[in-house]
Short mmCIF file of C-alpha atoms in Angstrom, two decimals:
data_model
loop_
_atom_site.label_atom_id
_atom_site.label_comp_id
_atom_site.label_asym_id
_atom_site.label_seq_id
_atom_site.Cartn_x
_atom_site.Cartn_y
_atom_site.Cartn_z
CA UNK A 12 51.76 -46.89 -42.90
CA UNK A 13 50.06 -50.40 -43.70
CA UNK A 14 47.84 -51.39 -40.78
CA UNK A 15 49.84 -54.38 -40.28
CA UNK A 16 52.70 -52.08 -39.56
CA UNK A 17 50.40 -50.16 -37.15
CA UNK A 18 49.64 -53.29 -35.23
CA UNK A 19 53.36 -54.17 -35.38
CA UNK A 20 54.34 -50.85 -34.11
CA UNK A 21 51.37 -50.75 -30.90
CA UNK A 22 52.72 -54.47 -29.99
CA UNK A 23 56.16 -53.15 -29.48
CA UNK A 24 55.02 -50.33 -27.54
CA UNK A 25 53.38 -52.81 -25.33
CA UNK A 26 56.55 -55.14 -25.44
CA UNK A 27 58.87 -51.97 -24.65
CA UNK A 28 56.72 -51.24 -21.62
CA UNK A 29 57.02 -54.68 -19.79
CA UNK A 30 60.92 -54.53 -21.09
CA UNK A 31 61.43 -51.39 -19.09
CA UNK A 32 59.44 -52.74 -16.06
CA UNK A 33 55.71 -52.66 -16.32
CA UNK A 34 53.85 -55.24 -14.66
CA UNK A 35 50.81 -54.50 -17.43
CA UNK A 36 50.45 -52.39 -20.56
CA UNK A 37 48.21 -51.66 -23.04
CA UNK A 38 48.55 -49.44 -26.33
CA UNK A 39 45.52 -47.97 -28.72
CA UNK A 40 46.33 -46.10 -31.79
CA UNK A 41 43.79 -44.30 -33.55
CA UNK A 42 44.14 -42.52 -37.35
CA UNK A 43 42.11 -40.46 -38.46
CA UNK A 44 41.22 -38.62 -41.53
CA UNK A 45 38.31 -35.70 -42.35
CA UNK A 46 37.41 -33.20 -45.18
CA UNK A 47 34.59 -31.11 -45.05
CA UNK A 48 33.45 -28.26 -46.81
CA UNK A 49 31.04 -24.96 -45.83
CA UNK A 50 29.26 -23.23 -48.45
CA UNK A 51 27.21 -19.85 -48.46
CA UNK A 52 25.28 -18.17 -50.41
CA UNK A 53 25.55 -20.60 -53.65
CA UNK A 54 29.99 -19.88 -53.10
CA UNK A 55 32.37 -22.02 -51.10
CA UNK A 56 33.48 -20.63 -47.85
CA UNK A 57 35.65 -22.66 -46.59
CA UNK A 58 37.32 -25.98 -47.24
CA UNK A 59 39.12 -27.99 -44.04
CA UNK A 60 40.81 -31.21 -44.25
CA UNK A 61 42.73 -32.83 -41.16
CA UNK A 62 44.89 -36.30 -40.31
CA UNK A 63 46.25 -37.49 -37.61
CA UNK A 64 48.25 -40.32 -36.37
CA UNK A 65 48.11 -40.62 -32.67
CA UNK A 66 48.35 -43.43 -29.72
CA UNK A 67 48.17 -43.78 -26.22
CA UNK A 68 50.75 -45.65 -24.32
CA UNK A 69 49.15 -47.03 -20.60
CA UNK A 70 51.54 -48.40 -18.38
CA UNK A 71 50.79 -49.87 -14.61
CA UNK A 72 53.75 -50.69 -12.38
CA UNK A 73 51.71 -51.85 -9.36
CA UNK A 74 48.80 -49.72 -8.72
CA UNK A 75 50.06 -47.20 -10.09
CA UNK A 76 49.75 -46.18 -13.76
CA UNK A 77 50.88 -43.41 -15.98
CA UNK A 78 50.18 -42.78 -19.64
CA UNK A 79 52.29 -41.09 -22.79
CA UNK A 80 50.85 -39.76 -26.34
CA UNK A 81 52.73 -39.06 -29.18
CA UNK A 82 52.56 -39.51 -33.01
CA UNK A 83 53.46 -42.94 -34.91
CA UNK A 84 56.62 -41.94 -35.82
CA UNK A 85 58.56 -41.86 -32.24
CA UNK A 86 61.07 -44.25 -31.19
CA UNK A 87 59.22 -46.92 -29.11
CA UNK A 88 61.80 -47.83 -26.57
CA UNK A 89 62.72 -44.15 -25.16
CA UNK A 90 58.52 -43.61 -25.04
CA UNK A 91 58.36 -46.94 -23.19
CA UNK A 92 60.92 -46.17 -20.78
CA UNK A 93 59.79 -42.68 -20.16
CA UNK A 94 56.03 -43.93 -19.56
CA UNK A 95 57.26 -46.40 -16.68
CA UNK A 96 59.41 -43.62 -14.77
CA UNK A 97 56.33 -41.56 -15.14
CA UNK A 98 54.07 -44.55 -13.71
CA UNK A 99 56.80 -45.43 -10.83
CA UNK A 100 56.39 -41.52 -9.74
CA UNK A 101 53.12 -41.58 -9.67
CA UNK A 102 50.70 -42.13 -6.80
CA UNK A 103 48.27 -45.17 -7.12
CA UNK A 104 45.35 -45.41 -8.63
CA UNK A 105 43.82 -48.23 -6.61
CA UNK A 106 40.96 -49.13 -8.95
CA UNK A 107 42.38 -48.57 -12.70
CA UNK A 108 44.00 -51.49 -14.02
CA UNK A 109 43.83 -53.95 -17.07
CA UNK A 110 40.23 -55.35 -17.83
CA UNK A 111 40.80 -59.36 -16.64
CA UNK A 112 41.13 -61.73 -19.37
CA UNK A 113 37.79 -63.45 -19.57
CA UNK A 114 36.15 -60.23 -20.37
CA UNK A 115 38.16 -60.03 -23.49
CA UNK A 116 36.09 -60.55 -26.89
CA UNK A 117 38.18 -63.27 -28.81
CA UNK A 118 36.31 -62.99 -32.11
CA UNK A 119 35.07 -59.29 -32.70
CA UNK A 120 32.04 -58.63 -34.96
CA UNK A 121 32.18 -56.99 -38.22
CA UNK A 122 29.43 -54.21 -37.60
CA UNK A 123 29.28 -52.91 -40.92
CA UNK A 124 31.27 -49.90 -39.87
CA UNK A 125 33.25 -49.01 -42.99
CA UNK A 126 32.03 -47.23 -46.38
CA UNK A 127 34.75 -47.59 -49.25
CA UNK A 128 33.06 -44.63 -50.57
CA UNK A 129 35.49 -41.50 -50.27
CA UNK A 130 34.19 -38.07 -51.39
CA UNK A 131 36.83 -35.24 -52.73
CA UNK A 132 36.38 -31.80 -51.92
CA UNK A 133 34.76 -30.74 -54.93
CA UNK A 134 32.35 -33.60 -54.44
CA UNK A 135 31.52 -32.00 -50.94
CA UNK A 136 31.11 -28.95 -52.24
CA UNK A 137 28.37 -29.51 -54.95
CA UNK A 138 26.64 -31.96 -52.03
CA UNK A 139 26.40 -28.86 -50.06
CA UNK A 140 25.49 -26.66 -52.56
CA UNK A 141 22.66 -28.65 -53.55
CA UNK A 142 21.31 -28.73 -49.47
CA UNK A 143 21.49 -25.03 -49.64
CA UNK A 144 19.99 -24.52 -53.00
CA UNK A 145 16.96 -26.63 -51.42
CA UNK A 146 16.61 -23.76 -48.41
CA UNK A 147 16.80 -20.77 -50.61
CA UNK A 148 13.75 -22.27 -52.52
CA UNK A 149 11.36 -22.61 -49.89
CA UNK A 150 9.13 -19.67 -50.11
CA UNK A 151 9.74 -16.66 -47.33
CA UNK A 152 13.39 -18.25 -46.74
CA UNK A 153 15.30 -14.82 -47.12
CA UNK A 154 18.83 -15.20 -46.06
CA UNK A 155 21.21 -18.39 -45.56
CA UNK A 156 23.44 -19.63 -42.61
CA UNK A 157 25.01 -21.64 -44.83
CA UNK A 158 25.59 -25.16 -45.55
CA UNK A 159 28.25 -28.06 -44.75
CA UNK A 160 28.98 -31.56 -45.61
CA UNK A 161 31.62 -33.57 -44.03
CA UNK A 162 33.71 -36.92 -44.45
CA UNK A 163 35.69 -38.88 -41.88
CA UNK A 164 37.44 -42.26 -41.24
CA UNK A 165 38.69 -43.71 -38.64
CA UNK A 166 41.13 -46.56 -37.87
CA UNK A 167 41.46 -47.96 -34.16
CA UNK A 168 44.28 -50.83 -33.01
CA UNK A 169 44.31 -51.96 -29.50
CA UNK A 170 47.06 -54.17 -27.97
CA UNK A 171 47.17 -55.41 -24.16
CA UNK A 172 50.22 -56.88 -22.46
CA UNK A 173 47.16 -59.74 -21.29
CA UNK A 174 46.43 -60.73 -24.65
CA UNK A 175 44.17 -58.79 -26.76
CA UNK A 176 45.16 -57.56 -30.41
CA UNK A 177 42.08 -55.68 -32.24
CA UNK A 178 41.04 -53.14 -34.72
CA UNK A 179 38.64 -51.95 -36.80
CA UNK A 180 37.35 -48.91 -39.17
CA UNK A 181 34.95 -46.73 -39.39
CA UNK A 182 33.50 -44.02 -41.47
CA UNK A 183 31.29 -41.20 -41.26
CA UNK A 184 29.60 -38.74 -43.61
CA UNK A 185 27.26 -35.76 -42.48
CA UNK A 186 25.04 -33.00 -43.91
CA UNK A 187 24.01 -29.48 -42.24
CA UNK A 188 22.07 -26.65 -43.41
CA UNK A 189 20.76 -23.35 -41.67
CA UNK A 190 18.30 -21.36 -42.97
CA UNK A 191 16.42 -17.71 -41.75
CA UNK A 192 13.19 -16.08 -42.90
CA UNK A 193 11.99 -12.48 -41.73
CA UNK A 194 13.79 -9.36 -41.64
CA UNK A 195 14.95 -7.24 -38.57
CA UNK A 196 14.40 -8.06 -35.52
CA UNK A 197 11.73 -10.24 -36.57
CA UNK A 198 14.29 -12.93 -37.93
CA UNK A 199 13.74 -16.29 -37.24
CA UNK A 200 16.48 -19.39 -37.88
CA UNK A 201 15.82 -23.25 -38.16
CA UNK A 202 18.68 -25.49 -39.06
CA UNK A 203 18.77 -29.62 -40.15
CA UNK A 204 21.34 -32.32 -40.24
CA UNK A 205 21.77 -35.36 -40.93
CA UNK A 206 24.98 -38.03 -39.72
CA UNK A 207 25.74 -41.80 -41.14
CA UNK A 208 28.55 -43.81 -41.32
CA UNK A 209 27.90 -44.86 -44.90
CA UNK A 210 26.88 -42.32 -47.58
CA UNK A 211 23.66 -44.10 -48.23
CA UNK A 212 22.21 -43.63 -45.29
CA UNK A 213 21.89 -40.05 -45.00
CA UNK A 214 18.69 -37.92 -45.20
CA UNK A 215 18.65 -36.64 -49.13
CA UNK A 216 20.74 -33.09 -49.67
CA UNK A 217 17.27 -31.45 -50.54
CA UNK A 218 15.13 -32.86 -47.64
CA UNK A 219 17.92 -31.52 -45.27
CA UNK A 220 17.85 -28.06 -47.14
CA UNK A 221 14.05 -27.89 -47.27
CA UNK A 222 13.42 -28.86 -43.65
CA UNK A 223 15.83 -26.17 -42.29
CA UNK A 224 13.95 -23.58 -44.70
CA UNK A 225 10.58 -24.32 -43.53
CA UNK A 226 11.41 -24.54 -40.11
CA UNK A 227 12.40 -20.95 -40.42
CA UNK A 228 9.42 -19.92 -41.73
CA UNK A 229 7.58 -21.87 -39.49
CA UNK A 230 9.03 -19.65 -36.94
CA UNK A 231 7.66 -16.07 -37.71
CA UNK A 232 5.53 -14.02 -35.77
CA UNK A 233 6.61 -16.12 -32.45
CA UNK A 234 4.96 -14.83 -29.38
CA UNK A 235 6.09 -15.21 -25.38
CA UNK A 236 3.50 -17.48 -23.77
CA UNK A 237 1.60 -16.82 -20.58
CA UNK A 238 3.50 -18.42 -17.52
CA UNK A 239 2.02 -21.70 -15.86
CA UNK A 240 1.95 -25.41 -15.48
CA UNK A 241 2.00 -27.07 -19.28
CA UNK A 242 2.17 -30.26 -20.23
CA UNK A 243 5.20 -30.53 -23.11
CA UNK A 244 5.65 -32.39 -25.89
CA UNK A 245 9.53 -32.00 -27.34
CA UNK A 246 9.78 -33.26 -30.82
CA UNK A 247 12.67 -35.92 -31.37
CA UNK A 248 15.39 -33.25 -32.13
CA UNK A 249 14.79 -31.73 -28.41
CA UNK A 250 13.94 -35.59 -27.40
CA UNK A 251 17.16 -36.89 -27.90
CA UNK A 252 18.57 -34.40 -24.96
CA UNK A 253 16.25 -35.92 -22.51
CA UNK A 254 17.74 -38.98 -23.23
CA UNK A 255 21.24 -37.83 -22.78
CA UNK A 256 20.29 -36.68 -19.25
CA UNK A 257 19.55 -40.31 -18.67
CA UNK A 258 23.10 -41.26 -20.32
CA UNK A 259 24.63 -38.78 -17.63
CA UNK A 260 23.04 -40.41 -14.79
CA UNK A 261 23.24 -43.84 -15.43
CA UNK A 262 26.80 -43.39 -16.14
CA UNK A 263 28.96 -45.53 -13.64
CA UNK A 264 31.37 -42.67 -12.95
CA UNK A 265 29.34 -40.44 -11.92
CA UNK A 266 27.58 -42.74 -9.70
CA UNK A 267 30.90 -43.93 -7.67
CA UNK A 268 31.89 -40.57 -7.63
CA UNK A 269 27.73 -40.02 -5.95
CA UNK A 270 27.12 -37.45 -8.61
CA UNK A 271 24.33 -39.07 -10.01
CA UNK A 272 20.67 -37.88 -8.77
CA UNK A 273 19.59 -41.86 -9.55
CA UNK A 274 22.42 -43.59 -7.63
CA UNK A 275 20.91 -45.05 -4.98
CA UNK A 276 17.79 -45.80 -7.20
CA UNK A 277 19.05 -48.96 -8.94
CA UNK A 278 15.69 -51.58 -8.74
CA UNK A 279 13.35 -49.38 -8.57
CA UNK A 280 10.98 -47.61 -10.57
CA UNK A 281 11.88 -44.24 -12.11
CA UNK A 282 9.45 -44.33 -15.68
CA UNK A 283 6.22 -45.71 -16.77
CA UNK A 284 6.05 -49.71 -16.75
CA UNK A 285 5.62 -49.52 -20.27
CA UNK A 286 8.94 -47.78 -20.73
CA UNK A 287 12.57 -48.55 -21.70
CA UNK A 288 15.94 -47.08 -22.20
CA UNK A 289 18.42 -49.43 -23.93
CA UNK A 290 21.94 -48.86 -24.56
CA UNK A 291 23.09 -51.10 -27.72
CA UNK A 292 27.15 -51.04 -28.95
CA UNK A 293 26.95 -53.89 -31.73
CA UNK A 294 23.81 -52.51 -33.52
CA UNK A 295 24.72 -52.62 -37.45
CA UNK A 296 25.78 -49.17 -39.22
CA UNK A 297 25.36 -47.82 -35.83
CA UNK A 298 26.75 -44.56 -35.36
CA UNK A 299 28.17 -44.85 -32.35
CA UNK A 300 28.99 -48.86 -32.62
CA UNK A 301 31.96 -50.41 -31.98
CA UNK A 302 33.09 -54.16 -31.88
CA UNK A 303 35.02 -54.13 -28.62
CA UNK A 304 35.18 -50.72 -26.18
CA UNK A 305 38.42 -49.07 -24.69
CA UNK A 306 39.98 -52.13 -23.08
CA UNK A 307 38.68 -54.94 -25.96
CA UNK A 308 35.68 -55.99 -24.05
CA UNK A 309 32.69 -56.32 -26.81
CA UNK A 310 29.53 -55.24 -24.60
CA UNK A 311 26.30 -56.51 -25.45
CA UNK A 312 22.79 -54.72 -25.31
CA UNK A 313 21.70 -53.26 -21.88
CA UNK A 314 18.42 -52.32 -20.75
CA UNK A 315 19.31 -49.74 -18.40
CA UNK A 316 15.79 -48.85 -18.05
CA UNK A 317 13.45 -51.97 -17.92
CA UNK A 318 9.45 -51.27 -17.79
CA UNK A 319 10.35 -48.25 -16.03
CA UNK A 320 13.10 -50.04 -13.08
CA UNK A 321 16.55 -48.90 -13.24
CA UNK A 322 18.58 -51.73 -13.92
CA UNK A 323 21.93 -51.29 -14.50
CA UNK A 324 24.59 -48.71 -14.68
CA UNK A 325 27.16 -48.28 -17.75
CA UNK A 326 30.04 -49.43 -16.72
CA UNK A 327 34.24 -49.50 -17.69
CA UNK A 328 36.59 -51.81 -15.55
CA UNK A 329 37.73 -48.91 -12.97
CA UNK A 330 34.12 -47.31 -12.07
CA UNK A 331 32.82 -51.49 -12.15
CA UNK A 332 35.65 -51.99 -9.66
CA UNK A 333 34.85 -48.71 -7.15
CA UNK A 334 30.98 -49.92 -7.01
CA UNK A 335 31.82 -53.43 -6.70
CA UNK A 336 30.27 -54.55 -10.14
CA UNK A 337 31.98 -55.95 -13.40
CA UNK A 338 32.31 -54.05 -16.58
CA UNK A 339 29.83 -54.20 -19.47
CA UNK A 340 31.84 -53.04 -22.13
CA UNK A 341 31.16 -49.22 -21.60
CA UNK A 342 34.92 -48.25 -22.00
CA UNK A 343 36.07 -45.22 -23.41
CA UNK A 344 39.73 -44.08 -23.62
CA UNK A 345 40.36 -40.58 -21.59
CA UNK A 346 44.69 -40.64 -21.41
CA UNK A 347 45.34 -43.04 -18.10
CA UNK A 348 42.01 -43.50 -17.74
CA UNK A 349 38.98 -45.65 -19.50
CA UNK A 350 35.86 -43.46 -18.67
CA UNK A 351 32.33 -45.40 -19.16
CA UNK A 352 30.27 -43.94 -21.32
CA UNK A 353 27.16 -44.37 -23.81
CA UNK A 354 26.81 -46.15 -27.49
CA UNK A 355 23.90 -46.19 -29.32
CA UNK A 356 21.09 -45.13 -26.46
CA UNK A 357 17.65 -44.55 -27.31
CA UNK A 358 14.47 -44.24 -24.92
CA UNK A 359 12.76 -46.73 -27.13
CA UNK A 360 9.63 -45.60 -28.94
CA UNK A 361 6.33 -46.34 -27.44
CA UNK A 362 2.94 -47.13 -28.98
CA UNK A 363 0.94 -43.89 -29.66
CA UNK A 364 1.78 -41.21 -32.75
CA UNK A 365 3.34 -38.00 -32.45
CA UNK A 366 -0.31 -36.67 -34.31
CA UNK A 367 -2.35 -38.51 -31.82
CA UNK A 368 -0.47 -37.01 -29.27
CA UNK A 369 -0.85 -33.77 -30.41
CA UNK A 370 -4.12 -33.86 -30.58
CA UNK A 371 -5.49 -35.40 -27.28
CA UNK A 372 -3.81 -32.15 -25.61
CA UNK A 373 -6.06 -29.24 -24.87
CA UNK A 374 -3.61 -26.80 -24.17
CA UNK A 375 0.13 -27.77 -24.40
CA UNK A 376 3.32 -26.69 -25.28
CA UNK A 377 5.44 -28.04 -28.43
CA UNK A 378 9.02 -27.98 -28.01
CA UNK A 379 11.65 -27.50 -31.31
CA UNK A 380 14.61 -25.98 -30.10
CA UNK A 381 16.59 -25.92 -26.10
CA UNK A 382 19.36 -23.41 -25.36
CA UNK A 383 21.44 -22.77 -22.37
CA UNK A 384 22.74 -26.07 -20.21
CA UNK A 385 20.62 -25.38 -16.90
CA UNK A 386 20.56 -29.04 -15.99
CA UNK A 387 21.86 -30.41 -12.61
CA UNK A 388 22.44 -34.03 -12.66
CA UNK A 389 23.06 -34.03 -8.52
CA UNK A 390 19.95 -32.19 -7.69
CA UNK A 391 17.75 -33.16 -10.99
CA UNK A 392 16.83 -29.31 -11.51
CA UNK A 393 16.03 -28.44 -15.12
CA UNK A 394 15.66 -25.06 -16.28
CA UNK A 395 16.39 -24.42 -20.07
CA UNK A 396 15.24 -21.67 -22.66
CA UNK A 397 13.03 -22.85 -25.41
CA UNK A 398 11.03 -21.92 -28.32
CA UNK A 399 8.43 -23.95 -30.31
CA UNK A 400 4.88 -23.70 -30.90
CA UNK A 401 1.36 -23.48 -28.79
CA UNK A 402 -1.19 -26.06 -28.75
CA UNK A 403 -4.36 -25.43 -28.52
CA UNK A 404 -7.61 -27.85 -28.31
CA UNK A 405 -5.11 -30.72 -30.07
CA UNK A 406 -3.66 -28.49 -32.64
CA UNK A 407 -0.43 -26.44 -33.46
CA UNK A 408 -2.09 -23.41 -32.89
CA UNK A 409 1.50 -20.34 -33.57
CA UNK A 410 4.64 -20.16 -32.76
CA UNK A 411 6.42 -19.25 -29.01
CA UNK A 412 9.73 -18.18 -28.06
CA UNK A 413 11.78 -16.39 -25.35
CA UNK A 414 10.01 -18.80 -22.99
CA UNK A 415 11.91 -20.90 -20.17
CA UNK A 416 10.74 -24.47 -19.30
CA UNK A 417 11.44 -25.59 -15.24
CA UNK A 418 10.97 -28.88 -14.09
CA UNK A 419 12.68 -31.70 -12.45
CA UNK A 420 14.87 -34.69 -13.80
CA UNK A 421 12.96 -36.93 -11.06
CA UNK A 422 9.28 -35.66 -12.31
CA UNK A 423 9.90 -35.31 -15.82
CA UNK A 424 11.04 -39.14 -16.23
CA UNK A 425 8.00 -40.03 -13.98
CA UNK A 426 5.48 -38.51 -16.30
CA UNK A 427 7.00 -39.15 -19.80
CA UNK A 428 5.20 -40.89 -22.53
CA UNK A 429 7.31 -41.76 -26.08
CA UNK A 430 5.78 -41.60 -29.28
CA UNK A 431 5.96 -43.74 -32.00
CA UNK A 432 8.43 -41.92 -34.51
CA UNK A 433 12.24 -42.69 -33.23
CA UNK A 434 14.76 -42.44 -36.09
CA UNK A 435 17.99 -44.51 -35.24
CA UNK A 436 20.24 -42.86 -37.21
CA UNK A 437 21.72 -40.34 -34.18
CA UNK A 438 23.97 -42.00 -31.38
CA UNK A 439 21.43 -40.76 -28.70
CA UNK A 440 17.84 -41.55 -29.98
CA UNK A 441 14.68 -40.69 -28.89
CA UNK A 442 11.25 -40.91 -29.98
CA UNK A 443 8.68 -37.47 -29.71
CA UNK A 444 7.93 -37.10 -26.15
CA UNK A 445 5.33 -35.99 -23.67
CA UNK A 446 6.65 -34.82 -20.00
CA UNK A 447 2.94 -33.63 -18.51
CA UNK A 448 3.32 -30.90 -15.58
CA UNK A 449 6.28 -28.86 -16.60
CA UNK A 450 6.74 -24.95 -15.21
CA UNK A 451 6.37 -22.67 -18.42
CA UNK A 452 7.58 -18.94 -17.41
CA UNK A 453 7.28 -16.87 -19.99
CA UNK A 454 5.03 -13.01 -20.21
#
């Protein structure tokens, strides 16, 4: 179907709906296509392709509102008409409604979204070949997890009974490789990646292959450390979930529903004055950039955290409404409801290098990998398994694991420091960083 007849076929929806008795509507159709391929072992595994076809019908009759999905291809009218019977049975949502009119963006942005560049499968599977090849040839590399690359693209249309018609396209293309070295019990596993939305952009097929392979070596011989108070450096892969705690907490949901361990801390100081967390939809090629949000309002860049003061929340039109706030474009479409939710949001880097840090530590711990989800975002009580490498008298001195880092979320923002060395190129950035006073328990 031509994307004018996708437009054409979202506007009726939204016609069909005030026909039948809606007093708003809005429609948002999203296609989607994805091929990806998993190799092992120098021989294709697998090969996976998927479309799709979908939209969501939102209807409000008063305060209340209902929602329907189905594919492109049913009949608009019966939808419409079953969507408003569902609404007028439904109790009422007092704070979900349309976004109001002035918040729409009348002339979206072309963010550079879209690579014409569209990989077969046999394309995909030499890529991915080639990032496993790369593993296999770094020296004490002994077995393979295998290797993946992937393609998507996406096409979004939104239509509001209030006057908004918009869409746009985006692509996305992805690498992944996981390597092991050792034998036995004594195996260790690294793994890389690397995500864009044009081809371009992403980290070379050997470099991702190679970094996963040395990683793994990297790894052998790993040791429990002695338990005590550490200061912690996570490199940027570990990094970036430190900043998605901050995502969760500044996220306007969770702070009407008083989920949120910083919700009544709004103007005042939670980091370092030299620090800030920015959240940033329209950035260029960004991957998780988007010309207007779930209800066609554009949202412009946000310092959430400014020289360490919490400044502002991210927001949708409902969780705006409940804390008596307006929306900054942080909409995200969850069936009848538009949930807030993150873009491209980095804890921006700071001044010193990830060397320099390194080295100015007498005894410290250096964080590569994080497993299990022991993070509270009510209470702020963190408690995850890691594994990484000692520091000793500024230097990497061997490698740890089966050790389990305590802290918390209140202390460890508090005492963080950012490196120099963010790479944009994830959705949730973050530089290398330093959290001093951190509970190690390990032998």
């Amino acid at each position: 179907m031509l994307i004018e007849d996708q437009i054409d076929k979202t506007v009726s929806l939204v016609k069909a709906a005030k026909h039948f008795g809606a007093d708003a509507a809005d429609a948002v159709v999203i296609r989607s296509r994805s091929i990806s391929v998993s190799v092992r072992l120098g021989k294709v595994e697998s090969t996976e392709a998927s479309e799709s076809d979908d939209f969501t019908l939102r209807v409000f009759v008063g305060k209340k509102v209902a929602s329907v999905s189905a594919n492109l291809a049913t009949h608009s009218q019966e939808l419409a008409e079953r969507a408003v019977a569902m609404a007028k049975a439904s109790p009422d949502s007092i704070f979900e409604g349309l976004v109001d009119k002035k918040y729409l963006v009348t002339h979206p942005q072309d963010l550079d979204l879209f690579d014409n560049f569209v990989p077969q499968s046999d394309f995909l599977a030499e890529d991915a070949l080639k990032v496993e090849a790369a593993a296999l040839d770094v020296k004490g590399v002994s077995n393979s997890g295998g290797a993946a690359t992937a393609y998507g693209n996406n096409k979004v249309i939104l239509v509001t009974s209030n006057g908004f018609c918009g869409s746009y396209r985006s692509s996305s293309f992805s690498r992944s490789c996981s390597a092991l070295a050792g034998e036995g019990t004594m195996m260790e596993r690294d793994y890389d990646y690397t995500m864009a939305l044009h081809f371009s952009d992403l980290k070379e097929a050997e470099i991702v292959g190679r970094n996963a392979g040395i990683g793994a070596v990297r790894r052998l011989g790993a040791v429990r450390a002695a338990t005590g108070d550490i200061d912690v450096i996570f490199d940027p892969r570990t990094a970036r979930s430190i900043a998605g705690h901050i995502a969760s907490m500044v996220n306007g949901a969770s702070v009407a529903r008083k989920t949120s361990l910083l919700q009544n801390l709004k103007g005042q100081r939670v980091m370092k004055s030299n620090i800030n967390v920015t959240d940033q939809p329209l950035r260029l090629r960004g991957n998780a950039s988007r010309p207007f949000d779930g209800e066609g309002v554009e949202g412009q860049a946000l310092n959430i955290i400014e020289n360490g003061v919490l400044k502002n929340w991210l927001l949708a039109s409902s969780s705006a409404r409940e804390l008596g706030l307006e929306t900054n474009g942080r909409g995200v479409r969850s069936g009848s409801f538009v949930q807030p939710a993150s873009t491209n949001f980095s804890i921006e880097p700071g001044s010193v290098s990830s060397h320099d840090m390194i080295k100015a530590l007498r005894k410290g711990f250096y964080v590569t990998e994080l497993f299990g989800h022991g993070v509270d975002f009510v209470t702020g009580q963190y408690s995850r398994g890691a594994s990484g490498f000692w520091i000793e008298n500024g230097e990497i001195a061997y490698p740890v694991n089966e050790v389990t880092l305590g802290s918390n979320l209140l202390h460890m923002l508090a005492h963080l420091t950012p490196a120099n060395d963010i790479d944009w190129c994830y959705s949730t950035a973050a530089p290398t960083l330093l959290i001093e006073g951190m509970v190690l328990a390990g032998k």
